[in-house]
Coordinates of C-alpha atoms and ligand atoms in Angstrom, one line a residue:
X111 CA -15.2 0.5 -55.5
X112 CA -11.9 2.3 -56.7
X113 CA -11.4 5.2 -55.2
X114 CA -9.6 7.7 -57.2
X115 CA -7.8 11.2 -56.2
X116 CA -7.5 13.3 -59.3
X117 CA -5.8 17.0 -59.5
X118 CA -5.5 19.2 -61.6
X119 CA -3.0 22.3 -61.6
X120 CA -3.1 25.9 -62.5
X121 CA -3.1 25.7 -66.6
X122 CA -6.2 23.3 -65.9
X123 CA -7.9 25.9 -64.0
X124 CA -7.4 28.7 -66.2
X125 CA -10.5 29.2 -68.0
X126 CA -14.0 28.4 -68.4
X127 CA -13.0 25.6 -71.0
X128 CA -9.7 24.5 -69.2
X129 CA -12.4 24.0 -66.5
X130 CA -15.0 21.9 -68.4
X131 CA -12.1 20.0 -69.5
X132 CA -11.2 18.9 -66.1
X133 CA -14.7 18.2 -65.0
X134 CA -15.0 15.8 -67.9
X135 CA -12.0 14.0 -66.7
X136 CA -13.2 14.1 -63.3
X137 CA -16.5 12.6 -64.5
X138 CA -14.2 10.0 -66.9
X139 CA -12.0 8.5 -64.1
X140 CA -15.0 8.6 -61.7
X141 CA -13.1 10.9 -59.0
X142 CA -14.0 10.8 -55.1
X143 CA -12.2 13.6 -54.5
X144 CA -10.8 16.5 -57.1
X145 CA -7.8 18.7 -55.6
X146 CA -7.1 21.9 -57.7
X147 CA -4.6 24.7 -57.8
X148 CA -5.5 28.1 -58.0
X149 CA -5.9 29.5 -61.4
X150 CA -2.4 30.2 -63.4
X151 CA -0.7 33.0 -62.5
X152 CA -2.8 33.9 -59.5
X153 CA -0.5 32.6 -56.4
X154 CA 2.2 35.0 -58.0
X155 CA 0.1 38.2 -58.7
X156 CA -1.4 37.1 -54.4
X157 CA 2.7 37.2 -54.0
X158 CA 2.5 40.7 -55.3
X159 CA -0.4 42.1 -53.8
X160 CA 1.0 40.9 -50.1
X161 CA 4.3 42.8 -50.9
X162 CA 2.7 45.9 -52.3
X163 CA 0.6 46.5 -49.8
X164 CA 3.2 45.7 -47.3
X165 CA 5.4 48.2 -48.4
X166 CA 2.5 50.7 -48.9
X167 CA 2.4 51.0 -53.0
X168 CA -1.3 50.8 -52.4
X169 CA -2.1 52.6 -56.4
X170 CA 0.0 49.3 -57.8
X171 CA -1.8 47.2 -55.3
X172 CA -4.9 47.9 -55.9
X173 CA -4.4 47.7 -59.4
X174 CA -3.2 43.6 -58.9
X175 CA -6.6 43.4 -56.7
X176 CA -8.8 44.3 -59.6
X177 CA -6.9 42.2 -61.6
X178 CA -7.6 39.2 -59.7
X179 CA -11.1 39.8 -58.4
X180 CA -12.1 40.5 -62.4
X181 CA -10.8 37.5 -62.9
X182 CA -12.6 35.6 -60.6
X183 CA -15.6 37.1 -61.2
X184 CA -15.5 36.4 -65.2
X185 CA -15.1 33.2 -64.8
X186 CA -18.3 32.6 -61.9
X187 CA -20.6 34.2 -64.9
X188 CA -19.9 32.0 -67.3
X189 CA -20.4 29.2 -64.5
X190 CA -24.3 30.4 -64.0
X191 CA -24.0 30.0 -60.2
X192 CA -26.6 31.3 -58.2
X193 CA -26.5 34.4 -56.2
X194 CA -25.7 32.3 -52.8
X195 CA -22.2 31.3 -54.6
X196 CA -21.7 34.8 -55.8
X197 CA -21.9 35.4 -52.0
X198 CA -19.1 33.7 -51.3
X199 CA -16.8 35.1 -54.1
X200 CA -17.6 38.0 -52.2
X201 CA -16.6 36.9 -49.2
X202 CA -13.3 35.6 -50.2
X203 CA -12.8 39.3 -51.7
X204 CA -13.8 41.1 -48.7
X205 CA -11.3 39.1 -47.2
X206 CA -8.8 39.5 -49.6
X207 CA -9.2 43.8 -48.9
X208 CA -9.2 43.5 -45.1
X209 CA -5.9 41.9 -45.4
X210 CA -4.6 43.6 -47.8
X211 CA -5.6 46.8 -45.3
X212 CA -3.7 45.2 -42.3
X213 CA -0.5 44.9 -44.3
X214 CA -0.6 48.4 -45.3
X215 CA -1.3 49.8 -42.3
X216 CA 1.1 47.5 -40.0
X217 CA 4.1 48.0 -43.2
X218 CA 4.5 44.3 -42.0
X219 CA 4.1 40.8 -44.0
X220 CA 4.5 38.2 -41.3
X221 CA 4.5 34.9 -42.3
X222 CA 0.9 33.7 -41.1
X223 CA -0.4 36.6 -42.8
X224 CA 1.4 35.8 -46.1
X225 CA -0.2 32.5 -46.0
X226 CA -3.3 34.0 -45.2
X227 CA -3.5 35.9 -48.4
X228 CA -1.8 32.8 -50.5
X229 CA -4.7 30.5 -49.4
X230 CA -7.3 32.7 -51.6
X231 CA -5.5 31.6 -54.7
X232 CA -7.3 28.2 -54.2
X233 CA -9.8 29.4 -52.2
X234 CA -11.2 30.9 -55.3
X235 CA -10.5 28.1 -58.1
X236 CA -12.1 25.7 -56.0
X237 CA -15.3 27.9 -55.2
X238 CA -16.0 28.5 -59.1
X239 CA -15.0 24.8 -60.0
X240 CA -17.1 23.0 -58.0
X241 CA -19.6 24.8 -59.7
X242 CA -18.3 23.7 -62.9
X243 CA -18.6 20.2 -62.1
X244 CA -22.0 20.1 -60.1
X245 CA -23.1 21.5 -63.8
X246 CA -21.5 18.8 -65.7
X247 CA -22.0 15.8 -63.5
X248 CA -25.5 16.2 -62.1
X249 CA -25.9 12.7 -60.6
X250 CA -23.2 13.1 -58.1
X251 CA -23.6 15.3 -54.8
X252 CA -20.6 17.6 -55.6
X253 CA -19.5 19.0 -52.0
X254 CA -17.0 21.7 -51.5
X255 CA -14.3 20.5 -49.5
X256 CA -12.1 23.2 -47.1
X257 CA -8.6 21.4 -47.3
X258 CA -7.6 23.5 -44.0
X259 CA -10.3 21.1 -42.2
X260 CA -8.0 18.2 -43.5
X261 CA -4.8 19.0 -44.2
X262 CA -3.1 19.2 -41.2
X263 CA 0.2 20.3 -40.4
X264 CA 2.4 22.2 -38.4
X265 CA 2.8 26.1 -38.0
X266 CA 6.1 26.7 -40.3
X267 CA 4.0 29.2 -42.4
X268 CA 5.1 29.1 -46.1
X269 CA 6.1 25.4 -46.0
X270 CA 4.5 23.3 -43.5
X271 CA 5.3 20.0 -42.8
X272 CA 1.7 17.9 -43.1
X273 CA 1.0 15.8 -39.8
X274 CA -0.3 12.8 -41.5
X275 CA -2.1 10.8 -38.8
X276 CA -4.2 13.7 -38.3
X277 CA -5.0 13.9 -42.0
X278 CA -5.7 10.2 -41.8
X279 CA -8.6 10.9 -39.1
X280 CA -9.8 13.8 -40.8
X281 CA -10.3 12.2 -44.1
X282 CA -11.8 9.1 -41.8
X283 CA -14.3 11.5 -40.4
X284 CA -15.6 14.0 -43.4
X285 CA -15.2 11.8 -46.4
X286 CA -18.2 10.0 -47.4
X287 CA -16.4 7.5 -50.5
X288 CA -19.6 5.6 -51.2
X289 CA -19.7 6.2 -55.3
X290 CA -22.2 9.1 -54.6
X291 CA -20.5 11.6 -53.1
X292 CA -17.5 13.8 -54.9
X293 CA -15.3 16.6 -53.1
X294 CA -13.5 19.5 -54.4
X295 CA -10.9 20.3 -52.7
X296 CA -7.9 22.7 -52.4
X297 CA -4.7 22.0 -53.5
X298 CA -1.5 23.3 -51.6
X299 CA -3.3 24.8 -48.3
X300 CA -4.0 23.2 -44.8
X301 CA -3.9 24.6 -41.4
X302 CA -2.0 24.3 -38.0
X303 CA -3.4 22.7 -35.2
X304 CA -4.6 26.4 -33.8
X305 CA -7.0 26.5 -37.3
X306 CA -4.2 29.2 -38.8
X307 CA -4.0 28.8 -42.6
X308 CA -0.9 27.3 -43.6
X309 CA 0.7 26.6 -47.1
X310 CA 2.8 23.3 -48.2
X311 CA 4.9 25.2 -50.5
X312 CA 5.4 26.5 -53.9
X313 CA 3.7 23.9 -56.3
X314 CA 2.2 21.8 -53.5
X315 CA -0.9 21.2 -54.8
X316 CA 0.6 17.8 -56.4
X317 CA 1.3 17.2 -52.4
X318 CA -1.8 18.0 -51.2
X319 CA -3.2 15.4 -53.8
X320 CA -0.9 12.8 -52.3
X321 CA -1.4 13.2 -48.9
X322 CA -5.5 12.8 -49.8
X323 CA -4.6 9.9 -51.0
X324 CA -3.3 8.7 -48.6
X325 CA -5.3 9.8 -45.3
X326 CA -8.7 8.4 -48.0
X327 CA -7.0 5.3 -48.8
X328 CA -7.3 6.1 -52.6
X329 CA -6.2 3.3 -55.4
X330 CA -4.9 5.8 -57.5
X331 CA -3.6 9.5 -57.4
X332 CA -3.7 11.4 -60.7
X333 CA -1.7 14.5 -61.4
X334 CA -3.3 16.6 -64.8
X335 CA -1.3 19.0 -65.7
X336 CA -0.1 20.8 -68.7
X337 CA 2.4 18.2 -70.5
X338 CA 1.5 14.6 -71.4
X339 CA 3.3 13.1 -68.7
X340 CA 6.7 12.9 -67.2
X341 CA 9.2 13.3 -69.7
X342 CA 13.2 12.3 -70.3
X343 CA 13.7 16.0 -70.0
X344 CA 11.6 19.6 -69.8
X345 CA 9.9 19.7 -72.8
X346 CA 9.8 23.0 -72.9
X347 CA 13.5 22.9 -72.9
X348 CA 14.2 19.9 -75.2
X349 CA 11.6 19.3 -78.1
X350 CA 13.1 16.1 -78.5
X351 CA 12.5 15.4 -74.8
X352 CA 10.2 12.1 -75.1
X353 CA 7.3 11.0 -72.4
X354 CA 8.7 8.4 -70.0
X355 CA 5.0 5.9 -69.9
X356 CA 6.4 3.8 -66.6
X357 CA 8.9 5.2 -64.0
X358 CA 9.3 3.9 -60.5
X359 CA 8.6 5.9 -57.4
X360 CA 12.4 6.0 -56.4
X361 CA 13.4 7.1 -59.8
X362 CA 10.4 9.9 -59.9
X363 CA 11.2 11.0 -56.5
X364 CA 14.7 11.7 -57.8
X365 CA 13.1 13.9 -60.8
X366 CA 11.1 15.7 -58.7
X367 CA 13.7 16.7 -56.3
X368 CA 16.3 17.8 -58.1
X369 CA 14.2 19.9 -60.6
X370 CA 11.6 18.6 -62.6
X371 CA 8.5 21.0 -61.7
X372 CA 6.4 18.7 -63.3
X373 CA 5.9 16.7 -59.8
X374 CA 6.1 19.0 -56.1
X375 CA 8.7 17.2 -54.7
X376 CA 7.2 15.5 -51.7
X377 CA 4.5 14.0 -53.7
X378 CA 6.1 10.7 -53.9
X379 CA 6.5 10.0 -50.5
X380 CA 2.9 9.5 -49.2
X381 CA 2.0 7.5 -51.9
X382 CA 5.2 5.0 -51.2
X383 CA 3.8 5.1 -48.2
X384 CA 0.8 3.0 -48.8
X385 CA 1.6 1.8 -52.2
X386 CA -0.7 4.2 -54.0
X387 CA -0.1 4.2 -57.8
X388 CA 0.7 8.0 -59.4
X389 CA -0.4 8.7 -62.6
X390 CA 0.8 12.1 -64.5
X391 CA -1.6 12.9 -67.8
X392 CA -2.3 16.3 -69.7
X393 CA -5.9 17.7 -69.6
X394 CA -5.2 19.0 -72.5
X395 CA -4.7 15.3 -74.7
X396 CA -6.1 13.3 -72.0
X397 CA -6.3 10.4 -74.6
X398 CA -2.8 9.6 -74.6
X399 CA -1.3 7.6 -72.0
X400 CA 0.5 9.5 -69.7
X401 CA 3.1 8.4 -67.1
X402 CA 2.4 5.2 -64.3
X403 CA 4.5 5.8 -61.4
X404 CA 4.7 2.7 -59.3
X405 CA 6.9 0.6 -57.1
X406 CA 8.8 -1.1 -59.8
X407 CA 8.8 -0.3 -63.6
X408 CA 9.9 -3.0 -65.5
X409 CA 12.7 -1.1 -67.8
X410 CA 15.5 0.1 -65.8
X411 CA 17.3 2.0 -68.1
X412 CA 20.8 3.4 -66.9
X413 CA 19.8 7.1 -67.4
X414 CA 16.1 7.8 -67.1
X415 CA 16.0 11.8 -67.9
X416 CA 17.4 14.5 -66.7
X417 CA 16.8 17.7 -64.6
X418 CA 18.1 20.7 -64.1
X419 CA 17.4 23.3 -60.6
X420 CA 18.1 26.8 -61.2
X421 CA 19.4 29.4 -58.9
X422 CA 21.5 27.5 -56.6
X423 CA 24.2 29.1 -54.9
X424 CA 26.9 27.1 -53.5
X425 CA 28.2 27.8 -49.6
X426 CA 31.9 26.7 -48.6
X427 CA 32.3 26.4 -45.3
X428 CA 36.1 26.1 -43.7
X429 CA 36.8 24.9 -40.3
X430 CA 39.1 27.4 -38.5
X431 CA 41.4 25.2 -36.9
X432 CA 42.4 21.7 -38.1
X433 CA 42.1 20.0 -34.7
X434 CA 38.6 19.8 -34.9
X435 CA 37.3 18.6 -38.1
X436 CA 34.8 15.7 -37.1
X437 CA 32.9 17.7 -34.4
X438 CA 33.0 20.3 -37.4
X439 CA 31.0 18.1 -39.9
X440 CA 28.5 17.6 -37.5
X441 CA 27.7 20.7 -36.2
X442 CA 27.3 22.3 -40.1
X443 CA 24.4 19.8 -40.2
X444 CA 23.3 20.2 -37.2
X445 CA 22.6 23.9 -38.5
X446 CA 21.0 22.7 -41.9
X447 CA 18.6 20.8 -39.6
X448 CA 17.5 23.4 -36.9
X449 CA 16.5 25.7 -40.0
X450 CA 14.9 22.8 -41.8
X451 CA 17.1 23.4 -44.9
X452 CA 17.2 20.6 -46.6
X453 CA 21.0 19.7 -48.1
X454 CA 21.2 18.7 -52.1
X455 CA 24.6 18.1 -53.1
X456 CA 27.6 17.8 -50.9
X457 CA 31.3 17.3 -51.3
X458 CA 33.3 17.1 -47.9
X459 CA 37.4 17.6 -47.7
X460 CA 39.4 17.2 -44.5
X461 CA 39.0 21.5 -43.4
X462 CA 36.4 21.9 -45.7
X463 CA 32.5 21.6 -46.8
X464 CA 30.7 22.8 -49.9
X465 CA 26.7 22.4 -50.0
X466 CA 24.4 23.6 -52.9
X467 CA 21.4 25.2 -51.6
X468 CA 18.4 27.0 -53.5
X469 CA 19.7 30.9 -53.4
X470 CA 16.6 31.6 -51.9
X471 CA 18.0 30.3 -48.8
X472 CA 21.3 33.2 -48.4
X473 CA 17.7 35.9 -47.6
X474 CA 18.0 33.6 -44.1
X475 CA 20.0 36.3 -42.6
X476 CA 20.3 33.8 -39.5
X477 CA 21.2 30.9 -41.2
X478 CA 23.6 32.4 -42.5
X479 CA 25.1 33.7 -38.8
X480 CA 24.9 30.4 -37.6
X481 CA 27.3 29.0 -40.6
X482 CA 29.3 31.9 -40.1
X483 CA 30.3 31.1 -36.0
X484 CA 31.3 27.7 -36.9
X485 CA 34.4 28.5 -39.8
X486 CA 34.8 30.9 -42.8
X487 CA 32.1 30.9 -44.9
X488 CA 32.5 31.4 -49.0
X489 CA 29.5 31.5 -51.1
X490 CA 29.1 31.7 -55.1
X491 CA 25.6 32.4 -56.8
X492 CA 24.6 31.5 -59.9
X493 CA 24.3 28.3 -60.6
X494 CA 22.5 25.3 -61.8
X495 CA 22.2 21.9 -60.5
X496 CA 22.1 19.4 -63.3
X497 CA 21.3 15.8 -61.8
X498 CA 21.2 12.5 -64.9
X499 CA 18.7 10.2 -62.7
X500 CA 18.7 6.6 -63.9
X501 CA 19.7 3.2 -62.3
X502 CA 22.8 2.1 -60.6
X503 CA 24.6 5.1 -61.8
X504 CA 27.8 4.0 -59.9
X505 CA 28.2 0.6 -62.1
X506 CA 27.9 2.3 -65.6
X507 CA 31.8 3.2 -65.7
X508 CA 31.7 3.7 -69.6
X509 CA 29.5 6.6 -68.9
X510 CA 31.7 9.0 -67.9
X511 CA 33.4 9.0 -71.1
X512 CA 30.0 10.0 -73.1
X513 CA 29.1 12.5 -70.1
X514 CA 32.5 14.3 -70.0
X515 CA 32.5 13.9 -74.4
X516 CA 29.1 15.8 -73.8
X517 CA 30.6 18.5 -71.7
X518 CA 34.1 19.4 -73.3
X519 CA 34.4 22.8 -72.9
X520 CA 32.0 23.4 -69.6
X521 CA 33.2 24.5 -66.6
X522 CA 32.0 22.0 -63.8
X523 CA 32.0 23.2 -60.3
X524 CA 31.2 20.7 -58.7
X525 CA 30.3 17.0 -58.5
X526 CA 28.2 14.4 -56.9
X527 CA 27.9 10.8 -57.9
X528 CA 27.5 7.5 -54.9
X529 CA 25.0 8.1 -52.6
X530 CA 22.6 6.8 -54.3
X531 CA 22.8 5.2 -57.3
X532 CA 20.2 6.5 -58.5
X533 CA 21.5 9.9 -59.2
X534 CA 24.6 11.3 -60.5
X535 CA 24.9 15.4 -59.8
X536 CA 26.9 18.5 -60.8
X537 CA 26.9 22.4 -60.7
X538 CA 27.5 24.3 -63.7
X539 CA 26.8 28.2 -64.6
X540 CA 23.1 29.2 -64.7
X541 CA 23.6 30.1 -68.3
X542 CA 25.5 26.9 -69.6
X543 CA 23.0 24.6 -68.1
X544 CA 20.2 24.7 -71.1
X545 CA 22.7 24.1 -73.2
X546 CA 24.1 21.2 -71.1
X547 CA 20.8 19.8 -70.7
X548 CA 20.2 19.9 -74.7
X549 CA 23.8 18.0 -75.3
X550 CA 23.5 15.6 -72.4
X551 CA 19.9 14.7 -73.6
X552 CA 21.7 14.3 -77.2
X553 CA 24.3 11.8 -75.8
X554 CA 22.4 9.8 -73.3
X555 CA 18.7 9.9 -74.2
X556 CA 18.2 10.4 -78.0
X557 CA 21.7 8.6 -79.0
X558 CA 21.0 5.6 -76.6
Ligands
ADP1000 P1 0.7 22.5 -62.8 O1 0.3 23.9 -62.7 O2 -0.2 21.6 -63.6 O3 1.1 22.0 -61.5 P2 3.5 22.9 -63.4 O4 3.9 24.1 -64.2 O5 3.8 23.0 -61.9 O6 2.0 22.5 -63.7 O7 4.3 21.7 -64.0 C1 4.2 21.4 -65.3 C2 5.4 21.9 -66.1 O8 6.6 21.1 -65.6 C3 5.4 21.6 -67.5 O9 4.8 22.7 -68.2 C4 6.9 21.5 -67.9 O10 7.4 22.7 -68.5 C5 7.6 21.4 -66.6 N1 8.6 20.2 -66.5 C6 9.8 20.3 -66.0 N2 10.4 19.1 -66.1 C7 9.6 18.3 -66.7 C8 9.6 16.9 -67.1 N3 10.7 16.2 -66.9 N4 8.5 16.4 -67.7 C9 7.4 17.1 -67.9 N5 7.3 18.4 -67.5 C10 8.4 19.0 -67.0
LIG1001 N1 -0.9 27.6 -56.5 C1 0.2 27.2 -55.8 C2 1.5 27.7 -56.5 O1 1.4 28.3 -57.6 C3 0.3 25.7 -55.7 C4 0.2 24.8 -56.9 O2 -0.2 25.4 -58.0 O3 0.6 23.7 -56.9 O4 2.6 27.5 -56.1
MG1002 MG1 2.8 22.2 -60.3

C-alpha cells in the first residue's frame, strides 16, 4: 500500500469550497495523512494581534480577534459539526483571549509566547477541516492529528530546528497507515522536548509535510497550493513564466532557497533524505499535471528558472588590521553560526567580507555587536537577491554575454557564481529586480 502525504496551504484552506476542494483531492490520491496551513491571511492578522496586545492597543486588538474568531466560526457552520466540535473552536478561542490577556498585561511578547499564539492559526484550520473531510470521505476513520505530539524539535521559538529521529518514533508510534485510517494534521507547528509549542518558520507548513513524510515512510509527498506547479519564474511576476513538469531535488532546493515561496525552503531536505518523491499541483486545476521533484530529472537544461529574495541587506565587514586576515574569516562565521544565521551569498577580499542576509536579520541588535568587535562593519538595505538556477552554471561561458546583454544599464552590486554550479547569484536594487527578472526570463527562458 502507497502511502501518500498530501498538504495543502493557506489559499486551499480559505473557504468552505477551497475546503471541499482539498478533501476531494485528499479522497483522489488516497492520503494517510493530510497537513494543512492555517487559513490565508490568518498567521499575519495572529502576527498582529500578538503585537497589539503587547504594546496595549487592546481597541485595535480586539478588533483583529473578532476578525478571526468570525471567521472561524463561519466556516464550522457551514461544516454541520456537532456541538462537541463547536466546543473545541471554543477552546482554541478561549485560549486565544487568555493570551492575548497575558501580553497586555506583561507589555511583553517573548518568543514562546509568540509561538504560542501563532500555533492557533493551524490549530483552527485543522479543527474545521477534519470535519470537512470526515463529511466527504465517510468510509475512512478521519482522526485529528496534534502535530506538536510529532513534530519534534528544539526550543529556538519562531524557527525550530525539527529533531527528526524523534519524529521518526513518534510517527512509528501514533500512525496507524493501514488504508483505514487518515490524519489531519498541522502544518508548520511542533513542540520542544518540554511540550512548549514551537513554530518551523514562516511558510513551514511545506516542511512539516516533508518531515511526515519522512518519520511515516511516505511514497510520495504532495504540496497543493495555489499555482499549477513550480514554474520558470513567479507567475505572478512573469505571465509568461511557464510550469517546470520535472525538476530535480538539487535544482528545487536551489529555487526554494533563494526565493521561490512556492516551496519552504527546507522541504527538500527530508525527502532527499529517504528518496521520497515531491509533487507540487494546484487545488484549484488539480487535473493538470503539476511539478515531479525527484532525484534526477531527465532534461538538464542550463538555466532552469529564476528567483528573486527581497529585502536583503548587504553587511561589509573590514578586518582592522591586516596582520590577521585568516583568523578574521573564521571568526565572522563563527558569529553567523552561534546565531544560526544562515549565510546566502558571499564575496571575500584580502581585508574584507561582504554577506547578503535577509534585512530582517540587522533587528538582531546582538548580532550585530558581535560583527561589530571583530572589524568595521558597513551595511546597505534594499536590495534583491536575484539567483538563475540551472545546471553546471560555471561551464556555460557564452552565457554571460546574454546575462550582461539582459542587464545593460543595471547597477549590479554584487556577484556570486562557483560554488555550486548549480546557481549563479547577484544583488541588484529592490526596485530593479522585477524588471530584471522580466528581461532575464526574456533572454534565457522564453528566447531559449
Ligand atoms: P501556500 O499557502 O499554498 O503555501 P504560498 O503563497 O506559500 O502558498 O506559495 C505559492 C505562491 O508562490 C504562488 O502563489 C506564487 O506567487 C509564488 N511563487 C514564487 N515563485 C514561484 C515559482 N517559481 N513557481 C510557482 N510559484 C511561485
Ligand atoms: N501559516 C504559516 C504561515 O503563514 C505556515 C504556512 O502557511 O506554511 O507562515
Ligand atoms: Mg507556502
Amino acid at each position: 500500500m502507497s502511502i501518500v502525504v498530501s498538504k495543502f496551504g493557506g489559499t486551499s484552506m480559505g473557504n468552505y469550497e477551497a475546503m471541499s476542494r482539498a478533501a476531494q483531492i485528499s479522497m483522489e490520491r488516497n492520503s494517510a495523512i493530510v497537513c494543512v496551513s492555517a487559513t490565508s491571511g490568518t498567521t499575519d492578522k495572529l502576527i498582529e494581534i500578538a503585537k497589539l496586545a503587547s504594546t496595549g492597543a487592546m481597541s485595535d486588538c480586539e478588533k483583529s480577534v473578532f476578525t478571526v474568531k468570525e471567521r472561524h466560526t463561519g466556516l464550522l457552520h457551514e461544516t454541520k459539526a456537532n456541538s462537541e466540535v463547536e466546543g473545541q473552536l471554543n477552546n482554541l478561542y478561549t485560549e486565544l483571549d487568555l493570551l492575548v490577556q497575558n501580553l497586555s498585561l506583561l507589555k511583553e511578547l517573548t518568543p514562546r509566547a509568540y509561538d504560542h499564539i501563532l500555533s492557533l492559526g493551524e490549530r483552527m484550520s485543522s479543527l474545521i477541516f477534519r470535519q470537512v473531510l470526515k463529511s466527504q470521505w465517510p468510509s475512512r476513520e478521519v482522526h485529528l492529528l496534534d502535530a506538536r505530539s510529532v513534530i519534534k524539535t528544539d526550543s529556538n521559538f519562531g524557527k525550530a530546528t525539527p529533531i527528526i529521529d524523534e519524529i521518526e518514533k513518534e510517527c512509528k508510534s501514533r500512525l496507524i497507515l493501514d488504508g483505514k485510517n487518515v490524519y489531519v494534521t498541522q502544518g508548520f507547528i511542533g513542540s520542544d522536548l518540554k511540550g512548549n509549542t514551537t513554530v518551523l518558520g514562516r511558510g513551514g507548513s511545506d516542511y512539516s509535510a516533508a518531515l511526515i513524510a519522512e518519520g511515516a515512510h511516505a511514497d510520495v509527498c504532495e504540496i497543493w497550493t495555489d499555482v499549477a506547479g513550480i514554474a520558470t519564474t513567479d507567475p505572478r511576476v512573469v505571465k509568461e513564466a511557464r510550469i517546470i513538469n520535472e525538476l530535480s531535488y538539487q535544482e528545487a532546493a536551489e529555487m526554494a532557497q533563494y526565493g521561490a515561496k512556492v516551496l519552504h525552503p527546507a522541504t527538500i531536505a527530508p525527502a532527499v533524505r529517504r528518496g521520497i518523491p515531491v509533487f507540487v499541483g494546484s487545488t484549484f486545476e488539480k487535473e493538470l499535471p503539476g511539478t515531479w521533484i525527484r532525484s534526477e530529472a531527465k532534461e538538464k537544461p542550463a538555466i532552469r528558472a529564476i528567483t528573486q529574495r527581497k529585502a536583503q541587506a548587504l553587511l561589509t565587514i573590514t578586518t582592522p588590521s591586516m596582520f590577521n586576515a585568516h583568523g578574521f574569516m573564521s571568526e565572522i562565521f563563527s558569529i553567523f553560526g552561534q546565531h544560526r544565521i544562515s549565510v546566502d551569498c558571499v564575496t571575500t577580499s584580502e581585508i574584507s567580507v561582504a554577506v547578503t542576509v535577509d534585512k530582517a536579520t540587522l533587528e538582531n541588535e546582538r548580532f550585530i555587536k558581535d560583527l561589530e568587535s571583530v572589524g568595521k562593519l558597513h551595511i546597505e538595505s534594499g536590495y534583491s537577491l536575484i539567483s538563475l538556477i540551472g545546471n553546471e552554471l560555471f561551464n556555460r561561458s557564452s552565457m554571460a554575454k546574454t546575462i550582461f546583454s539582459a542587464l545593460e544599464d543595471v547597477n549590479v552590486r554584487m556577484m556570486s557564481l562557483g560554488a555550486s554550479s548549480y546557481n549563479f547569484n547577484f544583488l541588484v536594487k529592490d526596485e530593479a529586480g522585477v524588471s530584471c527578472i522580466q528581461r532575464l526570463h526574456k533572454a534565457l527562458i522564453e528566447n531559449a
